[in-house]
Amino acid sequence: MNRTRVLLTGFDPFHDDPVNAAWEVVQEVAASDLAGIDLHVQQIPTVFHTSLDVLAQAIRQVQPDVVLCLGQAGGRAAISIERIGVNLDDARIPDNAGQQPREVPIVAGGPAAYWSGLPVRDLVTRLREAGIPAEESWSAGHFVCNHVLYGLMHLLQAPEFQTQGVVGGFIHVPYLPEQAARHPNTPCLGRAEMVRALRLVLDALKR
Amino acid sequence: MNRTRVLLTGFDPFHDDPVNAAWEVVQEVAASDLAGIDLHVQQIPTVFHTSLDVLAQAIRQVQPDVVLCLGQAGGRAAISIERIGVNLDDARIPDNAGQQPREVPIVAGGPAAYWSGLPVRDLVTRLREAGIPAEESWSAGHFVCNHVLYGLMHLLQAPEFQTQGVVGGFIHVPYLPEQAARHPNTPCLGRAEMVRALRLVLDALKR
Amino acid sequence: MNRTRVLLTGFDPFHDDPVNAAWEVVQEVAASDLAGIDLHVQQIPTVFHTSLDVLAQAIRQVQPDVVLCLGQAGGRAAISIERIGVNLDDARIPDNAGQQPREVPIVAGGPAAYWSGLPVRDLVTRLREAGIPAEESWSAGHFVCNHVLYGLMHLLQAPEFQTQGVVGGFIHVPYLPEQAARHPNTPCLGRAEMVRALRLVLDALKR
Amino acid sequence: MNRTRVLLTGFDPFHDDPVNAAWEVVQEVAASDLAGIDLHVQQIPTVFHTSLDVLAQAIRQVQPDVVLCLGQAGGRAAISIERIGVNLDDARIPDNAGQQPREVPIVAGGPAAYWSGLPVRDLVTRLREAGIPAEESWSAGHFVCNHVLYGLMHLLQAPEFQTQGVVGGFIHVPYLPEQAARHPNTPCLGRAEMVRALRLVLDALKR
């Protein structure tokens, strides 16, 4: 039986945070066993455009059935499955290369937005039924996370990926408890719950 | 060497919640080993006045050095160490016996408030340093949690307890993840983090 | 000198609210004098698709230079200038005709999203400089407000409107104080401030 | 017929705010006519202890029936009628004299708290029925506002004030719109609504 090839990505830490919750979770899931899944992990720099170069390169190498990118959304209380990426970079803080684009399209002449390829509602339902706080999100923001979601879905428009039916999408995770401990009145989700959530999502995306 | 006698309490589930996060955590901590602590656990009914009768009875039996009461505060994002209990019951929902007092003093003629006996700021600092979201709280609300905090501190005014220096206080815990999964956009804290937090608090309260 | 023809719309009240803040503000602005603007006002039913029929009909009659649609966003704290409308209806409550579409495209085969035609950032800056809380918004939701924003921008893709450079967009307003008074812990904005905000926006959109 | 003598106070601006919403509202109400009320206004410095000296001096001069102190609570969305003042100063920012007490009692040996003398619930109901967002608050914080509330109620314990039945209390007001315009995602209340609220409160406190 065929295993589903999954390319799973997370970002490096950014701004003043020593860790990135998404990357922490990605690593922990990668170290575990996932029935029916051939998992490939890639760290992506929190840098406009370079992030997409790294992602495109990984996709060429891995030839995945599913590309799932994870990012950290400090301040959110639940695993949030993004619905849509929009064609605009607008950074309130510099990225890890010091770039801070304001109101700049990601792809000149590209469409305003692309829908995520994930079964958003179904994933939210599965996670909630498993006792994990989850929500669907209608905006992935306008920093590098949205940049990667839009860029990924733009890339997957290529005929080769459309033919193969490659699925792409983006999920935001809250702070880990140790991050929230430094940001008063900010929600978090435990490492154990995040890992369980990501494993459930991957299982749901198996072909 | 003397072990510190601790009476640890949690409430039974109330309103439409099948579990009470505080009681879940209390039970799990009770099942573990705590160096230097002689731990006694008591469930308290989420009922005005009956809760205090049960608490007083347990205090008489256990003769504790420390009385630590835990309650659930759905909607809060961190372990919150209460500073003060106030002399007023004002229930927006009925308690588990169907009582719903509105603007009624807990102790007729009692002082407006009692300070908690816990080292609030120190506990918050310890928890945060251990990577657990924690905050101090200046209001325990006006439902059964505040009722128990005020009633406990009132009880501990008795000369016998003052002489022995019995310490009392109240801590609110957020929802567990499985509870937040049913309440969209509500923060939670993982069971593992809550248990670790309570163990750290108990350790800090050792004589 | 030519006056700018503006079609200004607001919705009828919906759900359990006796008034709609957007329509209240639209009416009050319509009753005032606006230098250089030829203002036409249209109430739009809070009904999927019928709303767009009414809007299209008004556009044909008015032949406006600018189409500005206002909606109420209970819970938001500031005038919010929407950036983008997405091609999906997903109603958590029924519209005023009892319809409740779930995950249904607005325009079958239409693009995922359209950008608003408003100078979003400039409007936010102007309002803030005038002392009015304002923000840009990256999601107009997925009820009738987003439906009208997406439908409007889809309509304005027609060559005739593109040639004339007709500008369209959507603005959400918070509750009025009398609405927030019935929804505890919900922000509002005063009628006077909303009217002043809308007049400033209209002035900024003059040709 | 006797008019009710009211001493109404507000603070000077503090921290980085050029205005203080409470003082703005106090001034505007003072400039208007209030049937049956003999209104005396006093600005109070946002300074621990000096504030209470100024307040005590004004009380001696005015010999009021009612002492109503107003303060600004940036971030709150409604007029909030405080229930209780607690005997602790704990400042996260310096006051206007550069003092920053941490965990220091206001009155050494004083009771933990005093209830406000205002008919809190009744005032909230009246304001809401008049279409103004209002709430009761169980914590006035731990900066100069709480300091003044506690200090005022402590002062009013003196036999002369108890005999005369002098009523004292504290009300927090949200930011004005022009303040919220500089603090994104922060609620506000319009000047007109605040003035109307304060006039309604004063009317309700008439003897």
mmCIF file with all atom_site columns, C-alpha atoms in Angstrom, chain D residues 6-125:
data_model
loop_
_atom_site.group_PDB
_atom_site.id
_atom_site.type_symbol
_atom_site.label_atom_id
_atom_site.label_alt_id
_atom_site.label_comp_id
_atom_site.label_asym_id
_atom_site.label_entity_id
_atom_site.label_seq_id
_atom_site.pdbx_PDB_ins_code
_atom_site.Cartn_x
_atom_site.Cartn_y
_atom_site.Cartn_z
_atom_site.occupancy
_atom_site.B_iso_or_equiv
_atom_site.pdbx_formal_charge
_atom_site.auth_seq_id
_atom_site.auth_comp_id
_atom_site.auth_asym_id
_atom_site.auth_atom_id
_atom_site.pdbx_PDB_model_num
ATOM 1   C CA . VAL D 1 6   ? -21.838 67.059 45.502 1.00 0.00 ? 6   VAL D CA 1
ATOM 2   C CA . LEU D 1 7   ? -18.079 67.073 45.402 1.00 0.00 ? 7   LEU D CA 1
ATOM 3   C CA . LEU D 1 8   ? -17.082 65.719 41.994 1.00 0.00 ? 8   LEU D CA 1
ATOM 4   C CA . THR D 1 9   ? -13.454 64.945 41.276 1.00 0.00 ? 9   THR D CA 1
ATOM 5   C CA . GLY D 1 10  ? -11.302 63.877 38.309 1.00 0.00 ? 10  GLY D CA 1
ATOM 6   C CA . PHE D 1 11  ? -7.581  63.302 37.899 1.00 0.00 ? 11  PHE D CA 1
ATOM 7   C CA . ASP D 1 12  ? -5.027  65.233 35.923 1.00 0.00 ? 12  ASP D CA 1
ATOM 8   C CA . PRO D 1 13  ? -3.580  63.464 32.855 1.00 0.00 ? 13  PRO D CA 1
ATOM 9   C CA . PHE D 1 14  ? -0.998  60.774 33.609 1.00 0.00 ? 14  PHE D CA 1
ATOM 10  C CA . HIS D 1 15  ? 1.558   58.570 31.938 1.00 0.00 ? 15  HIS D CA 1
ATOM 11  C CA . ASP D 1 16  ? 1.790   59.491 28.238 1.00 0.00 ? 16  ASP D CA 1
ATOM 12  C CA . ASP D 1 17  ? -1.766  60.708 27.759 1.00 0.00 ? 17  ASP D CA 1
ATOM 13  C CA . PRO D 1 18  ? -2.249  64.442 27.096 1.00 0.00 ? 18  PRO D CA 1
ATOM 14  C CA . VAL D 1 19  ? -5.770  64.361 28.498 1.00 0.00 ? 19  VAL D CA 1
ATOM 15  C CA . ASN D 1 20  ? -7.616  62.441 31.194 1.00 0.00 ? 20  ASN D CA 1
ATOM 16  C CA . ALA D 1 21  ? -11.063 61.332 30.051 1.00 0.00 ? 21  ALA D CA 1
ATOM 17  C CA . ALA D 1 22  ? -12.447 61.567 33.588 1.00 0.00 ? 22  ALA D CA 1
ATOM 18  C CA . TRP D 1 23  ? -11.371 65.176 34.006 1.00 0.00 ? 23  TRP D CA 1
ATOM 19  C CA . GLU D 1 24  ? -12.695 66.088 30.556 1.00 0.00 ? 24  GLU D CA 1
ATOM 20  C CA . VAL D 1 25  ? -16.094 64.749 31.490 1.00 0.00 ? 25  VAL D CA 1
ATOM 21  C CA . VAL D 1 26  ? -16.088 66.317 34.949 1.00 0.00 ? 26  VAL D CA 1
ATOM 22  C CA . GLN D 1 27  ? -15.359 69.730 33.471 1.00 0.00 ? 27  GLN D CA 1
ATOM 23  C CA . GLU D 1 28  ? -18.064 69.442 30.865 1.00 0.00 ? 28  GLU D CA 1
ATOM 24  C CA . VAL D 1 29  ? -20.655 68.376 33.405 1.00 0.00 ? 29  VAL D CA 1
ATOM 25  C CA . ALA D 1 30  ? -19.562 71.179 35.733 1.00 0.00 ? 30  ALA D CA 1
ATOM 26  C CA . ALA D 1 31  ? -20.220 73.693 32.968 1.00 0.00 ? 31  ALA D CA 1
ATOM 27  C CA . SER D 1 32  ? -23.806 72.491 32.598 1.00 0.00 ? 32  SER D CA 1
ATOM 28  C CA . ASP D 1 33  ? -26.833 72.958 34.797 1.00 0.00 ? 33  ASP D CA 1
ATOM 29  C CA . LEU D 1 34  ? -27.969 70.207 37.151 1.00 0.00 ? 34  LEU D CA 1
ATOM 30  C CA . ALA D 1 35  ? -31.367 70.544 38.749 1.00 0.00 ? 35  ALA D CA 1
ATOM 31  C CA . GLY D 1 36  ? -31.299 70.100 42.517 1.00 0.00 ? 36  GLY D CA 1
ATOM 32  C CA . ILE D 1 37  ? -27.539 69.743 42.721 1.00 0.00 ? 37  ILE D CA 1
ATOM 33  C CA . ASP D 1 38  ? -24.989 72.104 44.145 1.00 0.00 ? 38  ASP D CA 1
ATOM 34  C CA . LEU D 1 39  ? -21.910 70.888 42.304 1.00 0.00 ? 39  LEU D CA 1
ATOM 35  C CA . HIS D 1 40  ? -18.317 71.452 43.411 1.00 0.00 ? 40  HIS D CA 1
ATOM 36  C CA . VAL D 1 41  ? -15.490 70.235 41.248 1.00 0.00 ? 41  VAL D CA 1
ATOM 37  C CA . GLN D 1 42  ? -11.939 69.401 42.255 1.00 0.00 ? 42  GLN D CA 1
ATOM 38  C CA . GLN D 1 43  ? -9.060  68.142 40.172 1.00 0.00 ? 43  GLN D CA 1
ATOM 39  C CA . ILE D 1 44  ? -6.958  65.573 41.999 1.00 0.00 ? 44  ILE D CA 1
ATOM 40  C CA . PRO D 1 45  ? -3.305  64.905 41.194 1.00 0.00 ? 45  PRO D CA 1
ATOM 41  C CA . THR D 1 46  ? -2.500  61.388 39.972 1.00 0.00 ? 46  THR D CA 1
ATOM 42  C CA . VAL D 1 47  ? -0.142  60.973 42.908 1.00 0.00 ? 47  VAL D CA 1
ATOM 43  C CA . PHE D 1 48  ? -0.328  58.500 45.758 1.00 0.00 ? 48  PHE D CA 1
ATOM 44  C CA . HIS D 1 49  ? -1.273  60.140 49.089 1.00 0.00 ? 49  HIS D CA 1
ATOM 45  C CA . THR D 1 50  ? -1.133  63.726 47.761 1.00 0.00 ? 50  THR D CA 1
ATOM 46  C CA . SER D 1 51  ? -4.353  62.834 45.949 1.00 0.00 ? 51  SER D CA 1
ATOM 47  C CA . LEU D 1 52  ? -5.955  61.982 49.287 1.00 0.00 ? 52  LEU D CA 1
ATOM 48  C CA . ASP D 1 53  ? -4.670  65.165 50.922 1.00 0.00 ? 53  ASP D CA 1
ATOM 49  C CA . VAL D 1 54  ? -6.268  67.226 48.166 1.00 0.00 ? 54  VAL D CA 1
ATOM 50  C CA . LEU D 1 55  ? -9.485  65.220 48.432 1.00 0.00 ? 55  LEU D CA 1
ATOM 51  C CA . ALA D 1 56  ? -9.672  65.571 52.221 1.00 0.00 ? 56  ALA D CA 1
ATOM 52  C CA . GLN D 1 57  ? -9.093  69.317 51.973 1.00 0.00 ? 57  GLN D CA 1
ATOM 53  C CA . ALA D 1 58  ? -11.869 69.667 49.386 1.00 0.00 ? 58  ALA D CA 1
ATOM 54  C CA . ILE D 1 59  ? -14.245 67.646 51.554 1.00 0.00 ? 59  ILE D CA 1
ATOM 55  C CA . ARG D 1 60  ? -13.561 69.939 54.514 1.00 0.00 ? 60  ARG D CA 1
ATOM 56  C CA . GLN D 1 61  ? -14.257 72.992 52.388 1.00 0.00 ? 61  GLN D CA 1
ATOM 57  C CA . VAL D 1 62  ? -17.287 71.764 50.478 1.00 0.00 ? 62  VAL D CA 1
ATOM 58  C CA . GLN D 1 63  ? -18.984 69.745 53.249 1.00 0.00 ? 63  GLN D CA 1
ATOM 59  C CA . PRO D 1 64  ? -20.629 67.575 50.605 1.00 0.00 ? 64  PRO D CA 1
ATOM 60  C CA . ASP D 1 65  ? -23.507 65.120 50.878 1.00 0.00 ? 65  ASP D CA 1
ATOM 61  C CA . VAL D 1 66  ? -21.953 63.040 48.099 1.00 0.00 ? 66  VAL D CA 1
ATOM 62  C CA . VAL D 1 67  ? -18.327 62.587 47.079 1.00 0.00 ? 67  VAL D CA 1
ATOM 63  C CA . LEU D 1 68  ? -18.013 61.114 43.606 1.00 0.00 ? 68  LEU D CA 1
ATOM 64  C CA . CYS D 1 69  ? -14.545 60.501 42.214 1.00 0.00 ? 69  CYS D CA 1
ATOM 65  C CA . LEU D 1 70  ? -13.998 59.745 38.543 1.00 0.00 ? 70  LEU D CA 1
ATOM 66  C CA . GLY D 1 71  ? -10.994 58.066 36.972 1.00 0.00 ? 71  GLY D CA 1
ATOM 67  C CA . GLN D 1 72  ? -9.988  56.890 33.519 1.00 0.00 ? 72  GLN D CA 1
ATOM 68  C CA . ALA D 1 73  ? -9.659  53.176 32.780 1.00 0.00 ? 73  ALA D CA 1
ATOM 69  C CA . GLY D 1 74  ? -8.112  52.840 29.338 1.00 0.00 ? 74  GLY D CA 1
ATOM 70  C CA . GLY D 1 75  ? -9.163  49.524 27.859 1.00 0.00 ? 75  GLY D CA 1
ATOM 71  C CA . ARG D 1 76  ? -12.568 49.238 29.503 1.00 0.00 ? 76  ARG D CA 1
ATOM 72  C CA . ALA D 1 77  ? -15.576 49.491 27.202 1.00 0.00 ? 77  ALA D CA 1
ATOM 73  C CA . ALA D 1 78  ? -18.227 50.830 29.566 1.00 0.00 ? 78  ALA D CA 1
ATOM 74  C CA . ILE D 1 79  ? -18.857 53.233 32.405 1.00 0.00 ? 79  ILE D CA 1
ATOM 75  C CA . SER D 1 80  ? -17.874 51.089 35.335 1.00 0.00 ? 80  SER D CA 1
ATOM 76  C CA . ILE D 1 81  ? -19.195 51.644 38.810 1.00 0.00 ? 81  ILE D CA 1
ATOM 77  C CA . GLU D 1 82  ? -16.660 50.389 41.292 1.00 0.00 ? 82  GLU D CA 1
ATOM 78  C CA . ARG D 1 83  ? -17.871 48.197 44.161 1.00 0.00 ? 83  ARG D CA 1
ATOM 79  C CA . ILE D 1 84  ? -14.842 48.050 46.393 1.00 0.00 ? 84  ILE D CA 1
ATOM 80  C CA . GLY D 1 85  ? -11.496 49.639 47.179 1.00 0.00 ? 85  GLY D CA 1
ATOM 81  C CA . VAL D 1 86  ? -8.639  47.553 48.592 1.00 0.00 ? 86  VAL D CA 1
ATOM 82  C CA . ASN D 1 87  ? -5.882  48.509 51.003 1.00 0.00 ? 87  ASN D CA 1
ATOM 83  C CA . LEU D 1 88  ? -2.900  48.076 48.690 1.00 0.00 ? 88  LEU D CA 1
ATOM 84  C CA . ASP D 1 89  ? -0.895  50.237 46.328 1.00 0.00 ? 89  ASP D CA 1
ATOM 85  C CA . ASP D 1 90  ? 0.927   48.347 43.616 1.00 0.00 ? 90  ASP D CA 1
ATOM 86  C CA . ALA D 1 91  ? 1.964   50.543 40.718 1.00 0.00 ? 91  ALA D CA 1
ATOM 87  C CA . ARG D 1 92  ? 3.183   49.185 37.406 1.00 0.00 ? 92  ARG D CA 1
ATOM 88  C CA . ILE D 1 93  ? 4.024   52.705 36.246 1.00 0.00 ? 93  ILE D CA 1
ATOM 89  C CA . PRO D 1 94  ? 5.154   55.731 38.278 1.00 0.00 ? 94  PRO D CA 1
ATOM 90  C CA . ASP D 1 95  ? 2.540   58.222 39.414 1.00 0.00 ? 95  ASP D CA 1
ATOM 91  C CA . ASN D 1 96  ? 2.811   61.879 38.407 1.00 0.00 ? 96  ASN D CA 1
ATOM 92  C CA . ALA D 1 97  ? 5.331   62.477 41.192 1.00 0.00 ? 97  ALA D CA 1
ATOM 93  C CA . GLY D 1 98  ? 7.517   59.571 40.148 1.00 0.00 ? 98  GLY D CA 1
ATOM 94  C CA . GLN D 1 99  ? 6.455   57.304 43.016 1.00 0.00 ? 99  GLN D CA 1
ATOM 95  C CA . GLN D 1 100 ? 5.918   53.635 42.283 1.00 0.00 ? 100 GLN D CA 1
ATOM 96  C CA . PRO D 1 101 ? 4.875   51.769 45.439 1.00 0.00 ? 101 PRO D CA 1
ATOM 97  C CA . ARG D 1 102 ? 4.807   47.973 45.125 1.00 0.00 ? 102 ARG D CA 1
ATOM 98  C CA . GLU D 1 103 ? 2.594   45.977 47.485 1.00 0.00 ? 103 GLU D CA 1
ATOM 99  C CA . VAL D 1 104 ? 2.349   48.719 50.095 1.00 0.00 ? 104 VAL D CA 1
ATOM 100 C CA . PRO D 1 105 ? -0.765  49.200 52.263 1.00 0.00 ? 105 PRO D CA 1
ATOM 101 C CA . ILE D 1 106 ? -2.532  52.533 51.810 1.00 0.00 ? 106 ILE D CA 1
ATOM 102 C CA . VAL D 1 107 ? -3.481  52.731 55.484 1.00 0.00 ? 107 VAL D CA 1
ATOM 103 C CA . ALA D 1 108 ? -1.185  50.748 57.771 1.00 0.00 ? 108 ALA D CA 1
ATOM 104 C CA . GLY D 1 109 ? -3.364  48.451 59.853 1.00 0.00 ? 109 GLY D CA 1
ATOM 105 C CA . GLY D 1 110 ? -6.470  49.399 57.888 1.00 0.00 ? 110 GLY D CA 1
ATOM 106 C CA . PRO D 1 111 ? -9.059  46.833 56.877 1.00 0.00 ? 111 PRO D CA 1
ATOM 107 C CA . ALA D 1 112 ? -8.429  44.896 53.661 1.00 0.00 ? 112 ALA D CA 1
ATOM 108 C CA . ALA D 1 113 ? -11.185 46.732 51.809 1.00 0.00 ? 113 ALA D CA 1
ATOM 109 C CA . TYR D 1 114 ? -14.125 49.124 51.954 1.00 0.00 ? 114 TYR D CA 1
ATOM 110 C CA . TRP D 1 115 ? -17.303 48.853 49.948 1.00 0.00 ? 115 TRP D CA 1
ATOM 111 C CA . SER D 1 116 ? -18.228 51.842 47.843 1.00 0.00 ? 116 SER D CA 1
ATOM 112 C CA . GLY D 1 117 ? -21.213 53.765 49.188 1.00 0.00 ? 117 GLY D CA 1
ATOM 113 C CA . LEU D 1 118 ? -22.864 54.020 45.784 1.00 0.00 ? 118 LEU D CA 1
ATOM 114 C CA . PRO D 1 119 ? -25.980 52.051 44.819 1.00 0.00 ? 119 PRO D CA 1
ATOM 115 C CA . VAL D 1 120 ? -23.888 50.173 42.254 1.00 0.00 ? 120 VAL D CA 1
ATOM 116 C CA . ARG D 1 121 ? -26.440 47.849 40.713 1.00 0.00 ? 121 ARG D CA 1
ATOM 117 C CA . ASP D 1 122 ? -29.101 50.510 40.527 1.00 0.00 ? 122 ASP D CA 1
ATOM 118 C CA . LEU D 1 123 ? -26.761 52.906 38.746 1.00 0.00 ? 123 LEU D CA 1
ATOM 119 C CA . VAL D 1 124 ? -25.747 50.273 36.205 1.00 0.00 ? 124 VAL D CA 1
ATOM 120 C CA . THR D 1 125 ? -29.386 49.483 35.499 1.00 0.00 ? 125 THR D CA 1
#
